[in-house]
mmCIF file of N, CA and C in Angstrom:
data_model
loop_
_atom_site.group_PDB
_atom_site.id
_atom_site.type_symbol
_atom_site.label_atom_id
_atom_site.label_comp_id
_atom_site.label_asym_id
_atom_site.label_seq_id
_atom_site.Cartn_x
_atom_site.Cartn_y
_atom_site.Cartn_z
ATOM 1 N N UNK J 1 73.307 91.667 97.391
ATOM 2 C CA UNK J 1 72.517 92.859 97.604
ATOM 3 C C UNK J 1 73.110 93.978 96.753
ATOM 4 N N UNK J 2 72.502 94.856 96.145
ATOM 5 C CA UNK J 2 73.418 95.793 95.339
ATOM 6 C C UNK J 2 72.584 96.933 95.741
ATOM 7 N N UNK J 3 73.375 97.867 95.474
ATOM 8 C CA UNK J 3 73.544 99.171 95.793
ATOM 9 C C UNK J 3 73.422 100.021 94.693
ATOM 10 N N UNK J 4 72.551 101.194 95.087
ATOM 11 C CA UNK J 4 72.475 102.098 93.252
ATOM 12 C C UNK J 4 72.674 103.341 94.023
ATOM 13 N N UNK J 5 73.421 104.371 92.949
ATOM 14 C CA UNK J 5 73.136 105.494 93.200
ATOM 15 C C UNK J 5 72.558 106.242 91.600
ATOM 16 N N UNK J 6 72.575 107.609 91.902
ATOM 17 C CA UNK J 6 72.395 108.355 90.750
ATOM 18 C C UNK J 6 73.072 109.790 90.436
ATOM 19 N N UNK J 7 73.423 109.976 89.174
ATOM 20 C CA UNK J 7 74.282 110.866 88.636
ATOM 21 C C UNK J 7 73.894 111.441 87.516
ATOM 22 N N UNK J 8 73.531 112.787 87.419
ATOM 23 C CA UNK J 8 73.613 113.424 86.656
ATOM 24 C C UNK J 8 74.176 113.900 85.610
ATOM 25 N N UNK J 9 74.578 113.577 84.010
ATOM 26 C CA UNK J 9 75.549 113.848 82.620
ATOM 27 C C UNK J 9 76.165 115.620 83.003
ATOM 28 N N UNK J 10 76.815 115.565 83.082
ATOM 29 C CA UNK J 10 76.765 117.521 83.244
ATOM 30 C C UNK J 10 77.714 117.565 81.707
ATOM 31 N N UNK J 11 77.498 118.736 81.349
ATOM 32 C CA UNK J 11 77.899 119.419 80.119
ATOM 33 C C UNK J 11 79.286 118.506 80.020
ATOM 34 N N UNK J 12 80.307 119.249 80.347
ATOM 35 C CA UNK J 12 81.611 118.639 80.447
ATOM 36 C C UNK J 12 82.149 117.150 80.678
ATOM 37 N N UNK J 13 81.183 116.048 80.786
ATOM 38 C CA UNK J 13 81.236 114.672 80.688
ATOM 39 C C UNK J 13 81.122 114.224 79.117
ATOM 40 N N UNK J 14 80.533 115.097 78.395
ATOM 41 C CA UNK J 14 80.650 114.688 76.713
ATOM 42 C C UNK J 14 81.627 115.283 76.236
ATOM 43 N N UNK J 15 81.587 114.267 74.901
ATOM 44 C CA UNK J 15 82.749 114.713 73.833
ATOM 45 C C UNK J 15 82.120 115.668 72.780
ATOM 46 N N UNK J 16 82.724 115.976 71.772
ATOM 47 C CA UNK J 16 82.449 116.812 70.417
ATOM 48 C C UNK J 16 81.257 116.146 70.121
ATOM 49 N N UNK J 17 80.766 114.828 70.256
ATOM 50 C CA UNK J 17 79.752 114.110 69.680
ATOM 51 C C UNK J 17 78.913 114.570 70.121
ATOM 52 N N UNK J 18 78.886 115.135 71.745
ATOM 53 C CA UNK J 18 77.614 115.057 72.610
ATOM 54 C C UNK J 18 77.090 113.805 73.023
ATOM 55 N N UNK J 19 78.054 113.121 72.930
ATOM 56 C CA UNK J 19 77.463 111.683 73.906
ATOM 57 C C UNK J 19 78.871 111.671 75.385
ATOM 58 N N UNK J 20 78.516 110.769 76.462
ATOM 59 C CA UNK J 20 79.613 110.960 77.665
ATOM 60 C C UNK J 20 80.563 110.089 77.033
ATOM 61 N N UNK J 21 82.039 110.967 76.974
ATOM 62 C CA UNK J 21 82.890 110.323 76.984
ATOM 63 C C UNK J 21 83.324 108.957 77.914
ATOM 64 N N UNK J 22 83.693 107.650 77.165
ATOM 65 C CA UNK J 22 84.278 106.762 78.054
ATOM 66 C C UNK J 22 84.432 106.247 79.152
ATOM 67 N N UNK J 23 85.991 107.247 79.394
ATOM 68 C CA UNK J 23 86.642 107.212 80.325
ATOM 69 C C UNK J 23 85.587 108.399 81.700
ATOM 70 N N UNK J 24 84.852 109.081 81.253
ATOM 71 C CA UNK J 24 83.944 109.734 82.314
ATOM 72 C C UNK J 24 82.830 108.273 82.842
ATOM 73 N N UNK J 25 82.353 107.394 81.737
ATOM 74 C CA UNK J 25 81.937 106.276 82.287
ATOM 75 C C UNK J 25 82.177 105.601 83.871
ATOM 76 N N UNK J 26 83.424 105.221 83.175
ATOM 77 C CA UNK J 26 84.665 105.223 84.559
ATOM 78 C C UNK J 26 84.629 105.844 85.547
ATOM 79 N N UNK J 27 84.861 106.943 85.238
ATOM 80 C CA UNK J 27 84.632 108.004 86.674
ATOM 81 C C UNK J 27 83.270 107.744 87.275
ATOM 82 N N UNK J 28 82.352 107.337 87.029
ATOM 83 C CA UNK J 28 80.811 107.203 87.657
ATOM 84 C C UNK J 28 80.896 106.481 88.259
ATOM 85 N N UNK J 29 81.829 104.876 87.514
ATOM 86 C CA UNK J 29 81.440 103.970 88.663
ATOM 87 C C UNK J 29 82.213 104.162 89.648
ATOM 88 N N UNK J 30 83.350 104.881 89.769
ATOM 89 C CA UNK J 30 84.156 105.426 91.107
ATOM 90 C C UNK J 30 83.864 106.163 92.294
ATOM 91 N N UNK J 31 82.739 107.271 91.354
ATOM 92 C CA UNK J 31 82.273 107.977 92.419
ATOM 93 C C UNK J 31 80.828 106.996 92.915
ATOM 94 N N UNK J 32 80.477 105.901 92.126
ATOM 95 C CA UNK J 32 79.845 104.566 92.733
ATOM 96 C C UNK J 32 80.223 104.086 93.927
ATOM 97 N N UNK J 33 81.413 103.619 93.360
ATOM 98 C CA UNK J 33 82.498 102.978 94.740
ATOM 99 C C UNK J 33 82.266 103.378 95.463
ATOM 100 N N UNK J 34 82.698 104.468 95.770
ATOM 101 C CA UNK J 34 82.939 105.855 97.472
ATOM 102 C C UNK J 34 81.857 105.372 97.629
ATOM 103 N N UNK J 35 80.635 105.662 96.975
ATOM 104 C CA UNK J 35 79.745 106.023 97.593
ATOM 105 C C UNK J 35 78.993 104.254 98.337
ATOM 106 N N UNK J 36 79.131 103.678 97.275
ATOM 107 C CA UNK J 36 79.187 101.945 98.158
ATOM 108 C C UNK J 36 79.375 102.027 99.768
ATOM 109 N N UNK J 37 80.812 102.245 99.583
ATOM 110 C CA UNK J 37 81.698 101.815 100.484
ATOM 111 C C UNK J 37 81.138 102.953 101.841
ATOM 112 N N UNK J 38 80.326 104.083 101.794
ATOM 113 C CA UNK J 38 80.003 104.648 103.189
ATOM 114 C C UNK J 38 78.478 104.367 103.525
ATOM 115 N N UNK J 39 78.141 103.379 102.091
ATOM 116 C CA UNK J 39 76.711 103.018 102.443
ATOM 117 C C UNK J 39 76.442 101.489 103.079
ATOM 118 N N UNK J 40 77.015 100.764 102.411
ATOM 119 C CA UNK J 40 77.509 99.943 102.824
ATOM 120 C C UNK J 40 78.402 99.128 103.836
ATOM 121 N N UNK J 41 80.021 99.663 103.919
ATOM 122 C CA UNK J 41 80.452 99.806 105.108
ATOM 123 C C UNK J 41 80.826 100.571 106.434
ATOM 124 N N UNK J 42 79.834 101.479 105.547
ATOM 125 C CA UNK J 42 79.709 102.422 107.305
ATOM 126 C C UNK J 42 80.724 103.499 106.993
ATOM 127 N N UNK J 43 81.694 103.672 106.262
ATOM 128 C CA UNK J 43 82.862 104.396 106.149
ATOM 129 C C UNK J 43 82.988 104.972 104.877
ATOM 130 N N UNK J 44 83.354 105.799 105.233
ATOM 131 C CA UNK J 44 83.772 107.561 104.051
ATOM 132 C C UNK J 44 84.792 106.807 102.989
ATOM 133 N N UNK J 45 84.983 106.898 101.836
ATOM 134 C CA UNK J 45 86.092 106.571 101.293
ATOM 135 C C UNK J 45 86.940 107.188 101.733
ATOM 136 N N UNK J 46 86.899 108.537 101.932
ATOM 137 C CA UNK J 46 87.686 109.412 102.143
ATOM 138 C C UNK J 46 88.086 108.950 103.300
ATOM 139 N N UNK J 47 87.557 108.785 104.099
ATOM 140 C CA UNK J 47 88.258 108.135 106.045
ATOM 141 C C UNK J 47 89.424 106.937 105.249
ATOM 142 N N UNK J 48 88.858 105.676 104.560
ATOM 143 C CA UNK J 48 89.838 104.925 104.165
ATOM 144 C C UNK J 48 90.831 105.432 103.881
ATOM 145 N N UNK J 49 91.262 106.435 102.921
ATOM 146 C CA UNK J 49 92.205 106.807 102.442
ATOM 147 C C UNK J 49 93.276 107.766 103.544
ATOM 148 N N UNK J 50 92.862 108.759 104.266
ATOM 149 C CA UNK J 50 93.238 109.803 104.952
ATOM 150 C C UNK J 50 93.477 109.436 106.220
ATOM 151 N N UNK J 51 92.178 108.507 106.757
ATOM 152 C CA UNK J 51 92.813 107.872 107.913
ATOM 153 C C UNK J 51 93.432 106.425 108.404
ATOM 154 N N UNK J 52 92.660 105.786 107.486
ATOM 155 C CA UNK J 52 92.748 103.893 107.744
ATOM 156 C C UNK J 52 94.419 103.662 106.842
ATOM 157 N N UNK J 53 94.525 104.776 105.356
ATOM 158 C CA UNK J 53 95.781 104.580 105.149
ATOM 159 C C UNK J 53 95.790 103.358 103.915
ATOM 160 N N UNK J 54 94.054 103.239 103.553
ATOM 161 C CA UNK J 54 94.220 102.302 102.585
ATOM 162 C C UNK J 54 92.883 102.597 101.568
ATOM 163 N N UNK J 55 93.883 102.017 100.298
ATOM 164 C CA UNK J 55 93.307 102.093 98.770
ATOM 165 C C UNK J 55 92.921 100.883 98.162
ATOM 166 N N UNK J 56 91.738 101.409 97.076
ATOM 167 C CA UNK J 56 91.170 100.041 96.238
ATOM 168 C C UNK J 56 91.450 100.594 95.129
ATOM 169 N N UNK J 57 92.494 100.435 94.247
ATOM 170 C CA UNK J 57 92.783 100.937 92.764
ATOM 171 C C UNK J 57 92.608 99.678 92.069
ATOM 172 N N UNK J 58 92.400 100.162 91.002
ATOM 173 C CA UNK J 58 91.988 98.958 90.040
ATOM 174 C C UNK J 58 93.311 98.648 89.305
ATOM 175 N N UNK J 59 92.960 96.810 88.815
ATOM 176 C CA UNK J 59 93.973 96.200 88.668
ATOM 177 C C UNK J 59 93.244 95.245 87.623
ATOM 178 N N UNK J 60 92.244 95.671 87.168
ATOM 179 C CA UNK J 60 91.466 94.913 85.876
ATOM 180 C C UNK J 60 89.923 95.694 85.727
ATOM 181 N N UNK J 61 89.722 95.524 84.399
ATOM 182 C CA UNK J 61 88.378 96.158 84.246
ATOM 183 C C UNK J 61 87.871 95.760 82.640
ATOM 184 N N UNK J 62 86.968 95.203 82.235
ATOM 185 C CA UNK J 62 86.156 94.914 81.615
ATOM 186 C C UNK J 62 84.933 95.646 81.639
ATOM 187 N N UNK J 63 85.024 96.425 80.081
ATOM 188 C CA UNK J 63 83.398 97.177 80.266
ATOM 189 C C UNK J 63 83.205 97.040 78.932
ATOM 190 N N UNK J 64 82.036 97.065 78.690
ATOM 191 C CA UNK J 64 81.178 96.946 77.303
ATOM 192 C C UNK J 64 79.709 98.044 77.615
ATOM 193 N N UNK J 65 80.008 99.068 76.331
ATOM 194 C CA UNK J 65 79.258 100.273 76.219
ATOM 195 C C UNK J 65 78.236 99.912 75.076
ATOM 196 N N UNK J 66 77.243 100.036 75.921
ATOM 197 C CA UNK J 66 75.766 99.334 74.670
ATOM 198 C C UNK J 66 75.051 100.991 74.177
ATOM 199 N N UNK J 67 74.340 101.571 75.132
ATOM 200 C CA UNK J 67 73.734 102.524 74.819
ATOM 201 C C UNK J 67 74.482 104.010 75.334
ATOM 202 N N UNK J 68 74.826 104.707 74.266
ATOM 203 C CA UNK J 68 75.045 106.251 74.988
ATOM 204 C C UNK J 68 74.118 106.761 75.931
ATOM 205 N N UNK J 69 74.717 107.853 76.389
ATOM 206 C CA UNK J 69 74.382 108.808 77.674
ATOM 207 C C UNK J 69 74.330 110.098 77.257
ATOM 208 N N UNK J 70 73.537 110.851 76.872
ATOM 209 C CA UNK J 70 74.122 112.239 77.139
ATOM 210 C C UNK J 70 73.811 113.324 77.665
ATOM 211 N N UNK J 71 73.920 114.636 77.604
ATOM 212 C CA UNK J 71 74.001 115.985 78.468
ATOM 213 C C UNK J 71 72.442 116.015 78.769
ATOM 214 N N UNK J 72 72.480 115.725 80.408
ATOM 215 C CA UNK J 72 70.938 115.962 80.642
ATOM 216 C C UNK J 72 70.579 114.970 81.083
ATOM 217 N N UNK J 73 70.993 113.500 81.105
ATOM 218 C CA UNK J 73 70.595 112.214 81.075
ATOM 219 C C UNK J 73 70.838 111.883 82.700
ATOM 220 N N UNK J 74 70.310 111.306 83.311
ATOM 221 C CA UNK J 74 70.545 110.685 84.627
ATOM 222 C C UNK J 74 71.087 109.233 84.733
ATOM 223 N N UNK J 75 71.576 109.182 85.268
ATOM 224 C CA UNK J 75 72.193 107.728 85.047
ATOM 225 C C UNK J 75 72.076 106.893 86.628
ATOM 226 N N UNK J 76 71.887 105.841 86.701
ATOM 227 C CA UNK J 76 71.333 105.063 87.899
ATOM 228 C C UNK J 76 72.689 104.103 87.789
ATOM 229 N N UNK J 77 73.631 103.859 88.818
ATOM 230 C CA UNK J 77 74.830 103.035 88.867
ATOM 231 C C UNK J 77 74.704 101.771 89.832
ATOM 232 N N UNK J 78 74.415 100.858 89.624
ATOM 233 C CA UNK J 78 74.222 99.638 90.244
ATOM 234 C C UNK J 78 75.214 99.057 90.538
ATOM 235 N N UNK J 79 75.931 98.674 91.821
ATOM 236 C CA UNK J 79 77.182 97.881 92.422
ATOM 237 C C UNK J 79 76.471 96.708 92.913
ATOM 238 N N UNK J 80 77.382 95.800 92.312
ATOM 239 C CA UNK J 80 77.090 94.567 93.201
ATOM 240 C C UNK J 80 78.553 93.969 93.216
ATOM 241 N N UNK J 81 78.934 93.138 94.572
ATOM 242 C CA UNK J 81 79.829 92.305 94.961
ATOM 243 C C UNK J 81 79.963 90.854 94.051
ATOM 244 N N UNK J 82 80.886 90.877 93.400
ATOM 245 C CA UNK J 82 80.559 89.837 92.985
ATOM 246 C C UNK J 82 82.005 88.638 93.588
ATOM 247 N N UNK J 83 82.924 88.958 94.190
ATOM 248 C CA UNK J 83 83.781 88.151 94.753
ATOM 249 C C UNK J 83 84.567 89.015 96.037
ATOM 250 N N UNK J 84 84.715 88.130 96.791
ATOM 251 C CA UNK J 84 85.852 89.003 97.826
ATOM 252 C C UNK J 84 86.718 88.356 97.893
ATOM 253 N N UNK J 85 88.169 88.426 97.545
ATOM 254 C CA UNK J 85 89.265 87.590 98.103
ATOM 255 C C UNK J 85 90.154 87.918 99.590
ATOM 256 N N UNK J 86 91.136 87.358 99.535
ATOM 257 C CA UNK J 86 92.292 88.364 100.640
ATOM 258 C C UNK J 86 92.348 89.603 100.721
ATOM 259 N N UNK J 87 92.820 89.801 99.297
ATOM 260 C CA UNK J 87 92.944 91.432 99.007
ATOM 261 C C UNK J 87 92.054 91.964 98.083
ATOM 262 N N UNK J 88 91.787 91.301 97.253
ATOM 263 C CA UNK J 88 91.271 91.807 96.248
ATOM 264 C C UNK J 88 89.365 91.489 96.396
ATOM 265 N N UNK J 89 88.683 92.941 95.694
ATOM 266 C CA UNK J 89 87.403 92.615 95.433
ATOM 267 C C UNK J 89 86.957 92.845 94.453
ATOM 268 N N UNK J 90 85.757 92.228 93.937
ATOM 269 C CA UNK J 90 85.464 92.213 92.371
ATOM 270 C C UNK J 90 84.175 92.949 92.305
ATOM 271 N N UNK J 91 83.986 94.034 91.898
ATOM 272 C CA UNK J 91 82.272 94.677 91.581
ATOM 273 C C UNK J 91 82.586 94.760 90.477
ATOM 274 N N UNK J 92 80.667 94.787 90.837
ATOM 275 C CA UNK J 92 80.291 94.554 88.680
ATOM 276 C C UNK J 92 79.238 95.822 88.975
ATOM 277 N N UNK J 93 79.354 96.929 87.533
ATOM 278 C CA UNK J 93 78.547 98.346 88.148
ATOM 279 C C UNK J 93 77.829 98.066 86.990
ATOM 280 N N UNK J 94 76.308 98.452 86.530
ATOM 281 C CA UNK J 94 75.685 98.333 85.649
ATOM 282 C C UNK J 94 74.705 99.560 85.533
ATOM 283 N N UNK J 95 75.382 100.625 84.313
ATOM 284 C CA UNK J 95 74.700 101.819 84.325
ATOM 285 C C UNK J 95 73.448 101.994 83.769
ATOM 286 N N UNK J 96 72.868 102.674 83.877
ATOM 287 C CA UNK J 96 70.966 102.412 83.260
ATOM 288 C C UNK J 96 70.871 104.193 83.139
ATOM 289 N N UNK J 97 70.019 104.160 81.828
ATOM 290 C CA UNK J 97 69.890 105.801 81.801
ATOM 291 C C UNK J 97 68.523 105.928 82.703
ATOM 292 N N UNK J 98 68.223 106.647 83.137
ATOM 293 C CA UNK J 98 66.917 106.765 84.492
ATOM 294 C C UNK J 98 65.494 106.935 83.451
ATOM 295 N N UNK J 99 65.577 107.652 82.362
ATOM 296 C CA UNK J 99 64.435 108.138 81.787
ATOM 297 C C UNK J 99 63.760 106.622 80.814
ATOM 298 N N UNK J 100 64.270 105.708 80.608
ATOM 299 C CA UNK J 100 63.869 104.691 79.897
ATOM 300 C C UNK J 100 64.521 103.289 80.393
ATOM 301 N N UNK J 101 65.293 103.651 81.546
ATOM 302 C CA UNK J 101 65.907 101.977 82.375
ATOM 303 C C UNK J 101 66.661 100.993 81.738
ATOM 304 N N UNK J 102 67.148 102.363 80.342
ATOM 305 C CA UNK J 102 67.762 101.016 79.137
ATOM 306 C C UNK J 102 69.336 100.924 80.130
ATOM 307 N N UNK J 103 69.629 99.563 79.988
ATOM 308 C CA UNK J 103 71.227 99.734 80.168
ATOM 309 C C UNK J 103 72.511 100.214 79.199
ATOM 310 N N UNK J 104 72.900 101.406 79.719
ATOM 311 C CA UNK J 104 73.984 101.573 79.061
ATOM 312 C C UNK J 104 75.019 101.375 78.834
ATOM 313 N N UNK J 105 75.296 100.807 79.930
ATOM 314 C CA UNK J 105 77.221 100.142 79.920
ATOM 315 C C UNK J 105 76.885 99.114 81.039
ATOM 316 N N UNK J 106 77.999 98.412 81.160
ATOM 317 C CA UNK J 106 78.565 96.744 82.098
ATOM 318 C C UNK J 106 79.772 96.935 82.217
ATOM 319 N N UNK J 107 80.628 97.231 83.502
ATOM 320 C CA UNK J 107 81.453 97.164 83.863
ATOM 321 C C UNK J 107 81.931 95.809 84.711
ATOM 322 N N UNK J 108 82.936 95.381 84.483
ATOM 323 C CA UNK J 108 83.483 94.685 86.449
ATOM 324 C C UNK J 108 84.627 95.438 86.316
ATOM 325 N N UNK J 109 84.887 95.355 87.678
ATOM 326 C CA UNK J 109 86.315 95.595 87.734
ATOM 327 C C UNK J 109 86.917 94.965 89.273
ATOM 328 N N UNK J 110 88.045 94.805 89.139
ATOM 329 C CA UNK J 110 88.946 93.793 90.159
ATOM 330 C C UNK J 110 89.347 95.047 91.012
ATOM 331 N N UNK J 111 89.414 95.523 92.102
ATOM 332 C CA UNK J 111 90.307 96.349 92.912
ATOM 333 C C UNK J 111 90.930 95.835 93.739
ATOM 334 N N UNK J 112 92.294 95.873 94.297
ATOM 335 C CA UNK J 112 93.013 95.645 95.191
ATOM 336 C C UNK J 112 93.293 96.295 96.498
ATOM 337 N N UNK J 113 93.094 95.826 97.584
ATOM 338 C CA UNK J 113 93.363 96.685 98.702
ATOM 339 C C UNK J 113 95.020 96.291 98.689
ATOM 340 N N UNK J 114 95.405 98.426 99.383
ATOM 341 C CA UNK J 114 96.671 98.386 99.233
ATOM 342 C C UNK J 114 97.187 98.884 100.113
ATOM 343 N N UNK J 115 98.267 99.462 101.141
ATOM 344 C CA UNK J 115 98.118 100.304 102.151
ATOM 345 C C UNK J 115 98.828 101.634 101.255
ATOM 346 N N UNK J 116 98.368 102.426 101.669
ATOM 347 C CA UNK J 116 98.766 103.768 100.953
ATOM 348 C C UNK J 116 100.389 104.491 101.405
ATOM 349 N N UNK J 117 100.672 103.574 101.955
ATOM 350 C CA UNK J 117 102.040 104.038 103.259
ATOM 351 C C UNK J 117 102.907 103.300 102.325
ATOM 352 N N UNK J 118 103.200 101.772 102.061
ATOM 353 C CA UNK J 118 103.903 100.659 101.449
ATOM 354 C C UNK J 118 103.337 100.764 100.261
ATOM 355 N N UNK J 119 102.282 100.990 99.483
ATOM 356 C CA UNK J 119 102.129 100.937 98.080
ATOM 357 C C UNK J 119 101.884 99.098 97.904
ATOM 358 N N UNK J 120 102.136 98.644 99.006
ATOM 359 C CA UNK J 120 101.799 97.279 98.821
ATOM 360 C C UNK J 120 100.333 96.374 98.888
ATOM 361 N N UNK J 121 100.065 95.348 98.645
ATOM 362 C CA UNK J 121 98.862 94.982 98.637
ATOM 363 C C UNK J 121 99.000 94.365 100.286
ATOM 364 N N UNK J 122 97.315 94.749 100.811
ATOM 365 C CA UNK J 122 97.069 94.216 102.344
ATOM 366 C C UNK J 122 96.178 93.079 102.161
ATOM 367 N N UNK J 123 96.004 92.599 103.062
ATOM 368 C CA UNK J 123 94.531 91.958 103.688
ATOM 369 C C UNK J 123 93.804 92.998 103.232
ATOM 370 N N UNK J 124 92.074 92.251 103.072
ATOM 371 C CA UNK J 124 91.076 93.370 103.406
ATOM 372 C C UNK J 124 90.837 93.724 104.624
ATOM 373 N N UNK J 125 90.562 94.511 105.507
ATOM 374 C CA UNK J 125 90.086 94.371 106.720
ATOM 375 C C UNK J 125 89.189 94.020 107.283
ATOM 376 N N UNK J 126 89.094 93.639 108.460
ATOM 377 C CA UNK J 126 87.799 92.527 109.202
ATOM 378 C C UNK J 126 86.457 93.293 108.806
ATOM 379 N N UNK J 127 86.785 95.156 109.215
ATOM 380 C CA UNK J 127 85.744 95.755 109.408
ATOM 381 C C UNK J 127 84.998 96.036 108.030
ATOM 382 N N UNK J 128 85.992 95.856 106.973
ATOM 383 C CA UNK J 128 84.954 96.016 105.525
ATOM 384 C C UNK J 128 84.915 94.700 104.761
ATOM 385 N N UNK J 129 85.529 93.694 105.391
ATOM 386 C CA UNK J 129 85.030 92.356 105.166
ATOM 387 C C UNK J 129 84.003 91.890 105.283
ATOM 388 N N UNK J 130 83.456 91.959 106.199
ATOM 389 C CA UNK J 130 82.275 91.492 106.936
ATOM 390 C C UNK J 130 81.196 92.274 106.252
ATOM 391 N N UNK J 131 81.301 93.399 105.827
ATOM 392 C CA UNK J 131 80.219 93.982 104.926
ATOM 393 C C UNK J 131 79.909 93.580 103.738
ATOM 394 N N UNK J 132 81.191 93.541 103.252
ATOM 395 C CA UNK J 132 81.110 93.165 101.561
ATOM 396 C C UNK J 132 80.965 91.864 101.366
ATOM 397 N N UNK J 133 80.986 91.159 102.104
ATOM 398 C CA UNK J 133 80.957 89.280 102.080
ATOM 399 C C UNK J 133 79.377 89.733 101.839
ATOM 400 N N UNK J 134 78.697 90.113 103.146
ATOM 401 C CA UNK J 134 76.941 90.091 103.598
ATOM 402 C C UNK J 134 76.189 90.893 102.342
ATOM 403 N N UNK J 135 77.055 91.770 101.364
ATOM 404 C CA UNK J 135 76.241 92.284 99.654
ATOM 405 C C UNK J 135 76.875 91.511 99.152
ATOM 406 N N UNK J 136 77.401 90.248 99.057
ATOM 407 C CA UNK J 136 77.965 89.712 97.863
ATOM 408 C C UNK J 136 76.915 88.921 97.081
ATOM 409 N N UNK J 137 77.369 88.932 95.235
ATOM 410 C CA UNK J 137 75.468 88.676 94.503
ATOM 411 C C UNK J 137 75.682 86.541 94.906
#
């Protein structure tokens, strides 16, 4: 099952070129993530972090940038599950500019659940297990 949201290019996401920098790419599908994760499992990223005490930082990422983005452009971010392990989960985000549905970039990326206390890697938990298994593609 996948999940989309949408995001707006704002001025300051481009470079000198006027196309979105990169690494702001990146940042989309993050603020993707969060937003997954309270649509999906019921919970705030922010609760994970502040209260549950646990993080999904990335620990691999593969992206390939086909079509630019730029100032003005809407962008539609597609998550899908594509593995759950112990700890680790695998989404694949696939950005689309909104005005013509072309795809612009293909991400995956591997995140690790970690506890934010130990810096160590956990289990996932039952309660966002059970979610992310039931969107997995």
């Amino acid at each position: 099952m996948t999940f989309s949201t949408r995001i707006s290019v704002a001025f300051g996401d481009t470079d000198p070129t006027g196309l979105v920098y990169y690494p702001n790419l990146l940042h989309y599908c993050h603020i993707a993530m969060e937003r997954f994760f309270a649509a999906r499992c019921d919970v705030p990223y922010s609760d994970l972090i502040a209260k549950d005490r646990i993080g999904f930082p990335t620990v691999k990422i593969e992206a390939e940038f086909l079509t630019p983005l730029i100032y003005g452009d809407e962008a539609e971010i597609a998550v899908e599950v594509a593995e759950v392990g112990n700890s680790s989960l695998k989404l694949v985000y696939t950005i689309r500019r909104v005005r013509d549905e072309v795809v612009c970039a293909r991400v995956e990326q591997i995140h690790v659940a970690i506890s934010l206390d130990t810096k160590k890697s956990q289990s996932i938990p039952s309660y966002l297990r059970e979610n992310l298994i039931t969107t997995t593609l």
